Amino acid sequence: MRRQLTFLVVAIILLILIAFFLPLVATVRSISADDRITQAAVEAESIVPLLMREDPETVALSLQSLAAGDSDTFSVFLPSGRVLGDPAARTDAVRLAERGHSLVAEVPGGREVLLSVVGRQDGPIVVRAFVSDAVMYEGVTEALATLALLGLLLLLIGVLVTFLLATRLTRPLRELADVSRRLGRGDLAARARGGGAAELVEVAAALNYLARRISELVKGERERIADLSHRLRTPLTALRLEADMLGDPAERAKVNRTIDQVESTVTDAIKTVRGGDSGPGACDAATVIAERMEFWTVLATEQGRSIGGDISNGPLLVAASSAELSDAFDVLISNIFSHTPDGTDFSVTLTPRPNGGAVLEVADDGPGFADTRVRRGRSGGGSSGLGLDIVRRVTEVSGGRLILDAAPSGGALVRAELGPP
């Protein structure tokens, strides 16, 4: 906006200067020519008294004296046909002046001022003063150069003033843009001060209202999540008591591990809603995925599923906490167990990402994805429909992306690209 305003004002100033300068050039040239012609006419009239004496020699001496102190040339056409002073042709304009008409005629190289003198017995005399173009427009170039410099100075002053005014006008816009970016980064305390034009003040007020509403909605959402998380603790405690009553130590340990994981997830949720979103954490994806594979391998064996793929040796650092990555991985594997029949094979592959981070691929031999596979809150299998959305959030927060595709076997393929910390 500042650049456009500056260009607009510069264009307007240039148009004004051009509209002013072109007529001024013609005026200066006309004034200079008129002044020089008037001066030549006055000088020609100064020798008229000498012409009345009818003494050619005296007139010739006067013409020489006059020409010596001036850049113009003077000639006198006598009735006898003799020409005194500077030799000049007897043109049609001279013949017209001999009839008693004084005039200014334009000739090649300049103008000639013809003064008709009557009163002599032998006839009228014509005094001719020739003013060349160089003499007639002497000093005009310097005057126009001075005017051009003044015009350039005015243009520079206009540009400077316009730049300052544009900066003052756009400063509130830049502040509004900065507040918008801060809100986008999660700084819900950012507010616009407002200032400048009335329209900008109105926009700032609307932006502040939007920020307040976002803060209120986020606060309410966090309170509801915290309330739900606290409510989960009671049934989890009861479930732990029931697990402790199991007679098989192995089953009791497996159930307790699952309960510990759920409690850890609930605790993390409470911490998140209390402390806000502090940004992604960091963990070794190879270690986290290997640990979760130990848990899911037991269930896969019980259902007759074989697991393929390969997990690269760590460390593979990614911009996600171990809890977040574990939850995302569990979502992907639990979807396989929930939406494919027993005995359906799947594979898990974890490889380094070229620019840092890791790429997690989970593929199965099931029926594949439906068209609504990533629509938040929708599911055809009785689930909440939020699973893949959780995975997508973890990948995007880390600086990566989630890609859903078809596996070579026709099943589902999930490619989660995780960015580096």
Short mmCIF file of C-alpha atoms in Angstrom, two decimals:
data_model
loop_
_atom_site.label_atom_id
_atom_site.label_comp_id
_atom_site.label_asym_id
_atom_site.label_seq_id
_atom_site.Cartn_x
_atom_site.Cartn_y
_atom_site.Cartn_z
CA MET A 1 0.00 0.00 0.00
CA ARG A 2 2.80 2.40 0.84
CA ARG A 3 4.46 1.76 -2.51
CA GLN A 4 1.20 2.26 -4.42
CA LEU A 5 0.50 5.55 -2.63
CA THR A 6 4.01 6.80 -3.37
CA PHE A 7 3.74 5.87 -7.05
CA LEU A 8 0.33 7.55 -7.29
CA VAL A 9 1.53 10.82 -5.79
CA VAL A 10 4.70 10.80 -7.91
CA ALA A 11 2.59 10.34 -11.04
CA ILE A 12 0.31 13.23 -10.03
CA ILE A 13 3.27 15.52 -9.28
CA LEU A 14 4.88 14.64 -12.61
CA LEU A 15 1.68 15.43 -14.48
CA ILE A 16 1.38 18.77 -12.68
CA LEU A 17 5.01 19.65 -13.39
CA ILE A 18 4.66 18.73 -17.06
CA ALA A 19 1.44 20.72 -17.39
CA PHE A 20 3.20 23.69 -15.76
CA PHE A 21 6.61 23.35 -17.41
CA LEU A 22 5.58 23.10 -21.08
CA PRO A 23 3.63 26.41 -21.17
CA LEU A 24 6.36 27.99 -19.06
CA VAL A 25 9.00 27.07 -21.65
CA ALA A 26 6.99 28.75 -24.39
CA THR A 27 6.38 31.80 -22.18
CA VAL A 28 10.05 32.22 -21.26
CA ARG A 29 11.12 31.95 -24.91
CA SER A 30 8.45 34.45 -25.97
CA ILE A 31 9.38 36.95 -23.26
CA SER A 32 13.07 36.66 -24.11
CA ALA A 33 12.40 37.21 -27.83
CA ASP A 34 10.07 40.16 -27.23
CA ASP A 35 12.54 41.78 -24.86
CA ARG A 36 15.44 41.44 -27.31
CA ILE A 37 13.36 42.73 -30.24
CA THR A 38 12.19 45.72 -28.21
CA GLN A 39 15.77 46.49 -27.26
CA ALA A 40 16.84 46.32 -30.91
CA ALA A 41 13.99 48.65 -31.91
CA VAL A 42 15.02 51.18 -29.25
CA GLU A 43 18.61 51.09 -30.44
CA ALA A 44 17.47 51.55 -34.03
CA GLU A 45 15.40 54.58 -33.05
CA SER A 46 18.45 56.12 -31.37
CA ILE A 47 20.05 56.83 -34.75
CA VAL A 48 16.94 58.37 -36.32
CA PRO A 49 18.00 61.98 -35.42
CA LEU A 50 21.29 61.40 -37.23
CA LEU A 51 19.49 60.26 -40.35
CA MET A 52 17.65 63.55 -40.59
CA ARG A 53 21.02 65.37 -41.18
CA GLU A 54 21.42 63.61 -44.50
CA ASP A 55 25.11 62.95 -43.75
CA PRO A 56 25.90 59.33 -44.74
CA GLU A 57 29.36 59.38 -43.21
CA THR A 58 28.06 60.41 -39.80
CA VAL A 59 25.37 57.73 -40.00
CA ALA A 60 27.98 55.08 -40.91
CA LEU A 61 30.14 56.03 -37.95
CA SER A 62 27.12 55.85 -35.63
CA LEU A 63 26.24 52.40 -36.95
CA GLN A 64 29.79 51.18 -36.36
CA SER A 65 29.73 52.53 -32.81
CA LEU A 66 26.36 50.94 -32.13
CA ALA A 67 27.38 47.55 -33.55
CA ALA A 68 30.62 47.54 -31.56
CA GLY A 69 28.78 47.47 -28.25
CA ASP A 70 26.01 45.07 -29.21
CA SER A 71 25.63 41.63 -30.71
CA ASP A 72 22.97 42.85 -33.16
CA THR A 73 23.79 44.08 -36.66
CA PHE A 74 22.36 47.32 -38.05
CA SER A 75 21.84 48.46 -41.63
CA VAL A 76 20.40 51.63 -43.17
CA PHE A 77 18.74 51.55 -46.59
CA LEU A 78 18.97 55.00 -48.23
CA PRO A 79 16.54 56.18 -50.94
CA SER A 80 19.43 56.23 -53.38
CA GLY A 81 19.81 52.46 -53.02
CA ARG A 82 22.98 52.69 -50.94
CA VAL A 83 23.21 50.46 -47.81
CA LEU A 84 25.08 51.78 -44.80
CA GLY A 85 26.39 49.56 -41.97
CA ASP A 86 26.11 45.79 -42.25
CA PRO A 87 25.51 44.67 -45.84
CA ALA A 88 22.00 43.28 -46.21
CA ALA A 89 19.73 42.34 -49.07
CA ARG A 90 16.78 44.53 -49.96
CA THR A 91 14.06 41.97 -49.18
CA ASP A 92 10.30 42.26 -49.65
CA ALA A 93 10.02 43.25 -45.99
CA VAL A 94 12.50 46.11 -46.59
CA ARG A 95 10.51 47.28 -49.60
CA LEU A 96 7.36 47.23 -47.50
CA ALA A 97 9.10 49.33 -44.84
CA GLU A 98 10.16 51.83 -47.53
CA ARG A 99 6.47 52.51 -48.04
CA GLY A 100 6.21 53.78 -44.47
CA HIS A 101 5.37 50.56 -42.56
CA SER A 102 7.58 49.61 -39.60
CA LEU A 103 7.52 45.85 -38.93
CA VAL A 104 9.31 42.79 -37.56
CA ALA A 105 10.01 40.07 -40.12
CA GLU A 106 11.14 36.49 -39.51
CA VAL A 107 14.10 35.50 -41.64
CA PRO A 108 16.41 32.48 -41.65
CA GLY A 109 18.62 32.57 -38.55
CA GLY A 110 16.61 35.15 -36.62
CA ARG A 111 14.40 38.20 -37.03
CA GLU A 112 14.87 41.63 -38.55
CA VAL A 113 13.40 44.77 -37.02
CA LEU A 114 12.57 47.28 -39.79
CA LEU A 115 11.99 50.90 -38.79
CA SER A 116 10.62 53.28 -41.45
CA VAL A 117 11.91 56.87 -41.15
CA VAL A 118 10.07 59.55 -43.13
CA GLY A 119 10.66 63.29 -43.34
CA ARG A 120 13.63 63.49 -45.64
CA GLN A 121 13.31 65.24 -48.96
CA ASP A 122 14.89 62.40 -50.91
CA GLY A 123 12.43 59.81 -49.55
CA PRO A 124 11.91 57.37 -46.67
CA ILE A 125 14.82 55.62 -45.01
CA VAL A 126 14.66 52.08 -43.53
CA VAL A 127 16.70 51.18 -40.47
CA ARG A 128 17.23 47.41 -40.15
CA ALA A 129 18.32 45.68 -36.92
CA PHE A 130 18.98 41.93 -37.25
CA VAL A 131 18.55 39.84 -34.07
CA SER A 132 19.89 36.28 -34.40
CA ASP A 133 18.23 33.28 -32.70
CA ALA A 134 21.27 32.85 -30.44
CA VAL A 135 20.98 36.44 -29.22
CA MET A 136 17.20 36.36 -29.04
CA TYR A 137 17.12 33.28 -26.77
CA GLU A 138 20.29 33.99 -24.83
CA GLY A 139 19.92 32.86 -21.20
CA VAL A 140 16.76 30.84 -21.88
CA THR A 141 18.54 27.48 -21.52
CA GLU A 142 19.98 28.45 -18.13
CA ALA A 143 16.57 29.68 -16.95
CA LEU A 144 14.87 26.46 -18.04
CA ALA A 145 17.58 24.36 -16.38
CA THR A 146 16.98 26.26 -13.14
CA LEU A 147 13.24 25.64 -13.43
CA ALA A 148 13.86 21.94 -14.11
CA LEU A 149 16.01 21.67 -10.98
CA LEU A 150 13.29 23.37 -8.97
CA GLY A 151 10.76 20.92 -10.39
CA LEU A 152 12.99 17.98 -9.48
CA LEU A 153 13.40 19.37 -5.97
CA LEU A 154 9.63 19.68 -5.63
CA LEU A 155 9.26 16.10 -6.85
CA LEU A 156 11.75 14.81 -4.27
CA ILE A 157 10.03 16.76 -1.51
CA GLY A 158 6.68 15.35 -2.64
CA VAL A 159 8.05 11.80 -2.62
CA LEU A 160 9.49 12.26 0.87
CA VAL A 161 6.29 13.73 2.26
CA THR A 162 4.23 11.00 0.59
CA PHE A 163 6.49 8.29 1.99
CA LEU A 164 6.14 9.69 5.50
CA LEU A 165 2.37 10.01 5.21
CA ALA A 166 2.05 6.52 3.71
CA THR A 167 4.17 5.10 6.52
CA ARG A 168 1.93 6.78 9.05
CA LEU A 169 -1.19 5.46 7.32
CA THR A 170 0.08 1.89 6.95
CA ARG A 171 1.53 1.55 10.47
CA PRO A 172 -1.87 0.58 11.95
CA LEU A 173 -2.31 -1.97 9.16
CA ARG A 174 1.05 -3.55 9.95
CA GLU A 175 0.10 -3.69 13.64
CA LEU A 176 -3.18 -5.42 12.74
CA ALA A 177 -1.30 -7.93 10.59
CA ASP A 178 1.16 -8.58 13.43
CA VAL A 179 -1.69 -9.18 15.90
CA SER A 180 -3.33 -11.56 13.43
CA ARG A 181 -0.10 -13.54 13.06
CA ARG A 182 0.31 -13.72 16.85
CA LEU A 183 -3.24 -15.02 17.20
CA GLY A 184 -2.50 -17.57 14.50
CA ARG A 185 0.55 -18.75 16.47
CA GLY A 186 -1.63 -19.28 19.53
CA ASP A 187 -0.98 -16.05 21.45
CA LEU A 188 -4.59 -15.44 22.46
CA ALA A 189 -3.58 -12.48 24.65
CA ALA A 190 -2.60 -10.42 21.58
CA ARG A 191 -4.74 -7.34 21.09
CA ALA A 192 -4.76 -4.50 18.55
CA ARG A 193 -4.31 -1.00 19.97
CA GLY A 194 -6.28 0.69 17.22
CA GLY A 195 -5.44 4.00 15.61
CA GLY A 196 -5.37 5.84 12.34
CA ALA A 197 -8.47 6.18 10.20
CA ALA A 198 -11.91 5.42 11.59
CA GLU A 199 -12.18 2.34 9.38
CA LEU A 200 -8.93 0.95 10.80
CA VAL A 201 -10.16 1.57 14.34
CA GLU A 202 -13.29 -0.39 13.48
CA VAL A 203 -11.24 -3.28 12.06
CA ALA A 204 -9.04 -3.31 15.19
CA ALA A 205 -12.13 -3.46 17.41
CA ALA A 206 -13.54 -6.35 15.37
CA LEU A 207 -10.21 -8.21 15.57
CA ASN A 208 -10.07 -7.73 19.34
CA TYR A 209 -13.64 -9.01 19.64
CA LEU A 210 -12.71 -12.07 17.59
CA ALA A 211 -9.67 -12.68 19.81
CA ARG A 212 -11.82 -12.48 22.94
CA ARG A 213 -14.35 -14.92 21.51
CA ILE A 214 -11.59 -17.35 20.54
CA SER A 215 -10.16 -17.13 24.06
CA GLU A 216 -13.57 -17.79 25.58
CA LEU A 217 -14.23 -20.76 23.31
CA VAL A 218 -10.79 -22.27 23.90
CA LYS A 219 -11.16 -21.78 27.65
CA GLY A 220 -14.56 -23.48 27.61
CA GLU A 221 -13.22 -26.36 25.53
CA ARG A 222 -10.30 -26.86 27.90
CA GLU A 223 -12.60 -26.85 30.90
CA ARG A 224 -14.83 -29.49 29.32
CA ILE A 225 -11.82 -31.67 28.48
CA ALA A 226 -10.44 -31.28 31.99
CA ASP A 227 -13.82 -32.17 33.47
CA LEU A 228 -14.08 -35.26 31.27
CA SER A 229 -10.53 -36.30 32.17
CA HIS A 230 -11.26 -35.98 35.89
CA ARG A 231 -14.41 -38.04 35.50
CA LEU A 232 -12.39 -40.83 33.89
CA ARG A 233 -10.24 -41.22 36.99
CA THR A 234 -13.02 -42.79 39.04
CA PRO A 235 -13.79 -45.67 36.65
CA LEU A 236 -10.07 -46.16 36.07
CA THR A 237 -9.53 -46.55 39.80
CA ALA A 238 -12.34 -49.09 39.96
CA LEU A 239 -10.90 -50.90 36.96
CA ARG A 240 -7.50 -51.07 38.64
CA LEU A 241 -9.08 -52.61 41.72
CA GLU A 242 -10.79 -55.18 39.53
CA ALA A 243 -7.50 -55.92 37.79
CA ASP A 244 -5.76 -56.51 41.10
CA MET A 245 -8.28 -59.26 41.78
CA LEU A 246 -7.21 -61.24 38.70
CA GLY A 247 -5.61 -64.55 39.62
CA ASP A 248 -3.27 -64.76 36.62
CA PRO A 249 -0.21 -62.54 37.30
CA ALA A 250 0.50 -62.15 33.57
CA GLU A 251 -3.04 -61.03 32.79
CA ARG A 252 -3.01 -58.73 35.83
CA ALA A 253 0.26 -57.12 34.68
CA LYS A 254 -1.02 -56.66 31.10
CA VAL A 255 -4.27 -55.05 32.27
CA ASN A 256 -2.39 -52.79 34.68
CA ARG A 257 -0.06 -51.65 31.88
CA THR A 258 -3.06 -50.71 29.80
CA ILE A 259 -4.60 -48.85 32.73
CA ASP A 260 -1.30 -47.03 33.31
CA GLN A 261 -1.27 -45.92 29.71
CA VAL A 262 -4.83 -44.61 29.93
CA GLU A 263 -4.05 -42.78 33.19
CA SER A 264 -0.95 -41.25 31.59
CA THR A 265 -3.05 -40.03 28.68
CA VAL A 266 -5.62 -38.54 31.06
CA THR A 267 -2.88 -36.82 33.08
CA ASP A 268 -1.33 -35.38 29.92
CA ALA A 269 -4.74 -34.07 28.85
CA ILE A 270 -5.22 -32.31 32.18
CA LYS A 271 -1.74 -30.78 32.01
CA THR A 272 -2.39 -29.60 28.48
CA VAL A 273 -5.67 -27.85 29.25
CA ARG A 274 -4.18 -26.24 32.36
CA GLY A 275 -0.93 -25.04 30.86
CA GLY A 276 -2.11 -24.38 27.31
CA ASP A 277 -0.39 -25.54 24.18
CA SER A 278 3.33 -25.05 24.68
CA GLY A 279 4.23 -26.48 21.29
CA PRO A 280 5.40 -29.92 20.22
CA GLY A 281 7.80 -31.96 22.32
CA ALA A 282 10.50 -34.29 21.06
CA CYS A 283 11.24 -38.00 21.28
CA ASP A 284 13.06 -40.86 19.58
CA ALA A 285 10.49 -42.35 17.22
CA ALA A 286 12.44 -45.60 16.87
CA THR A 287 12.33 -46.26 20.61
CA VAL A 288 8.65 -45.32 21.00
CA ILE A 289 7.45 -47.40 18.05
CA ALA A 290 9.55 -50.39 19.10
CA GLU A 291 8.03 -50.30 22.61
CA ARG A 292 4.48 -50.08 21.29
CA MET A 293 5.16 -52.90 18.83
CA GLU A 294 5.96 -55.21 21.76
CA PHE A 295 2.48 -54.55 23.13
CA TRP A 296 0.61 -54.97 19.83
CA THR A 297 2.60 -58.03 18.74
CA VAL A 298 1.01 -60.08 21.53
CA LEU A 299 -2.51 -59.18 20.40
CA ALA A 300 -1.63 -59.76 16.75
CA THR A 301 -0.35 -63.24 17.56
CA GLU A 302 -3.56 -64.07 19.43
CA GLN A 303 -5.65 -63.08 16.37
CA GLY A 304 -3.43 -64.87 13.87
CA ARG A 305 -2.07 -61.73 12.25
CA SER A 306 1.48 -61.57 10.91
CA ILE A 307 3.41 -58.30 11.11
CA GLY A 308 5.82 -57.24 8.39
CA GLY A 309 7.86 -54.14 7.74
CA ASP A 310 11.01 -52.79 9.30
CA ILE A 311 11.83 -50.28 12.04
CA SER A 312 15.10 -48.42 11.50
CA ASN A 313 17.57 -48.18 14.32
CA GLY A 314 17.45 -44.92 16.23
CA PRO A 315 17.77 -42.34 17.16
CA LEU A 316 15.10 -40.85 14.89
CA LEU A 317 14.20 -37.60 16.62
CA VAL A 318 10.79 -36.13 15.79
CA ALA A 319 8.88 -33.05 16.99
CA ALA A 320 6.31 -34.93 19.05
CA SER A 321 6.26 -36.12 22.62
CA SER A 322 6.49 -39.83 23.31
CA ALA A 323 2.91 -39.83 24.63
CA GLU A 324 1.58 -38.13 21.49
CA LEU A 325 3.46 -40.45 19.17
CA SER A 326 2.35 -43.49 21.17
CA ASP A 327 -1.28 -42.36 20.99
CA ALA A 328 -1.04 -41.75 17.25
CA PHE A 329 0.57 -45.15 16.63
CA ASP A 330 -1.99 -46.91 18.83
CA VAL A 331 -4.78 -45.25 16.83
CA LEU A 332 -3.37 -46.62 13.57
CA ILE A 333 -2.92 -50.17 14.89
CA SER A 334 -6.24 -50.22 16.76
CA ASN A 335 -7.99 -49.20 13.52
CA ILE A 336 -6.57 -52.33 11.89
CA PHE A 337 -7.80 -54.53 14.73
CA SER A 338 -11.22 -52.83 14.72
CA HIS A 339 -11.94 -52.66 10.99
CA THR A 340 -10.33 -55.82 9.60
CA PRO A 341 -11.18 -59.46 10.36
CA ASP A 342 -8.92 -61.69 12.43
CA GLY A 343 -6.00 -63.07 10.47
CA THR A 344 -5.54 -59.89 8.38
CA ASP A 345 -1.85 -59.18 8.08
CA PHE A 346 -0.31 -55.72 8.36
CA SER A 347 3.10 -54.09 8.24
CA VAL A 348 4.83 -51.26 10.12
CA THR A 349 7.75 -49.39 8.56
CA LEU A 350 9.74 -46.58 10.17
CA THR A 351 12.44 -44.85 8.11
CA PRO A 352 14.41 -41.60 8.38
CA ARG A 353 13.02 -38.54 6.63
CA PRO A 354 15.43 -36.89 4.12
CA ASN A 355 15.29 -33.47 5.84
CA GLY A 356 15.17 -34.79 9.38
CA GLY A 357 12.44 -36.52 11.32
CA ALA A 358 10.91 -39.86 10.41
CA VAL A 359 8.34 -41.47 8.13
CA LEU A 360 5.92 -43.99 9.67
CA GLU A 361 3.99 -46.24 7.27
CA VAL A 362 1.26 -48.60 8.43
CA ALA A 363 -0.38 -50.81 5.78
CA ASP A 364 -2.86 -53.68 6.03
CA ASP A 365 -4.44 -56.29 3.76
CA GLY A 366 -7.99 -55.26 4.65
CA PRO A 367 -10.72 -53.64 2.53
CA GLY A 368 -9.10 -50.19 2.51
CA PHE A 369 -10.49 -46.74 3.29
CA ALA A 370 -13.98 -45.43 2.77
CA ASP A 371 -14.57 -41.98 1.21
CA THR A 372 -15.17 -40.42 4.65
CA ARG A 373 -11.96 -41.77 6.17
CA VAL A 374 -10.62 -38.44 7.48
CA ARG A 375 -13.78 -36.53 8.26
CA ARG A 376 -13.55 -35.58 11.90
CA GLY A 377 -16.20 -37.04 14.16
CA ARG A 378 -17.58 -39.53 11.62
CA SER A 379 -17.10 -43.28 11.57
CA GLY A 380 -18.95 -46.26 10.23
CA GLY A 381 -17.55 -48.72 12.72
CA GLY A 382 -18.89 -47.49 16.00
CA SER A 383 -15.81 -45.45 16.93
CA SER A 384 -15.70 -41.73 17.69
CA GLY A 385 -14.25 -40.97 14.27
CA LEU A 386 -11.47 -38.86 15.80
CA GLY A 387 -8.63 -41.38 15.47
CA LEU A 388 -7.10 -40.36 12.18
CA ASP A 389 -7.68 -36.72 13.06
CA ILE A 390 -5.48 -37.24 16.13
CA VAL A 391 -2.77 -38.72 13.91
CA ARG A 392 -3.09 -35.83 11.48
CA ARG A 393 -2.79 -33.26 14.27
CA VAL A 394 0.39 -34.89 15.61
CA THR A 395 2.00 -34.95 12.15
CA GLU A 396 1.03 -31.37 11.25
CA VAL A 397 2.14 -29.92 14.59
CA SER A 398 5.51 -31.60 14.09
CA GLY A 399 5.85 -29.93 10.69
CA GLY A 400 4.95 -33.00 8.65
CA ARG A 401 1.80 -34.30 6.99
CA LEU A 402 -0.56 -37.28 6.88
CA ILE A 403 -1.10 -39.17 3.61
CA LEU A 404 -3.81 -41.81 3.17
CA ASP A 405 -3.53 -44.14 0.21
CA ALA A 406 -4.15 -47.69 -0.94
CA ALA A 407 -1.65 -50.41 -0.13
CA PRO A 408 -0.35 -52.71 -2.92
CA SER A 409 -2.59 -55.44 -1.52
CA GLY A 410 -5.66 -53.20 -1.84
CA GLY A 411 -5.84 -52.43 1.85
CA ALA A 412 -5.27 -49.17 3.69
CA LEU A 413 -1.92 -47.38 3.71
CA VAL A 414 -1.23 -44.56 6.17
CA ARG A 415 1.93 -42.53 5.71
CA ALA A 416 2.68 -40.22 8.66
CA GLU A 417 5.57 -37.84 7.99
CA LEU A 418 6.96 -36.42 11.23
CA GLY A 419 9.14 -33.32 11.21
CA PRO A 420 12.36 -32.90 13.19
CA PRO A 421 12.40 -31.05 16.54
#
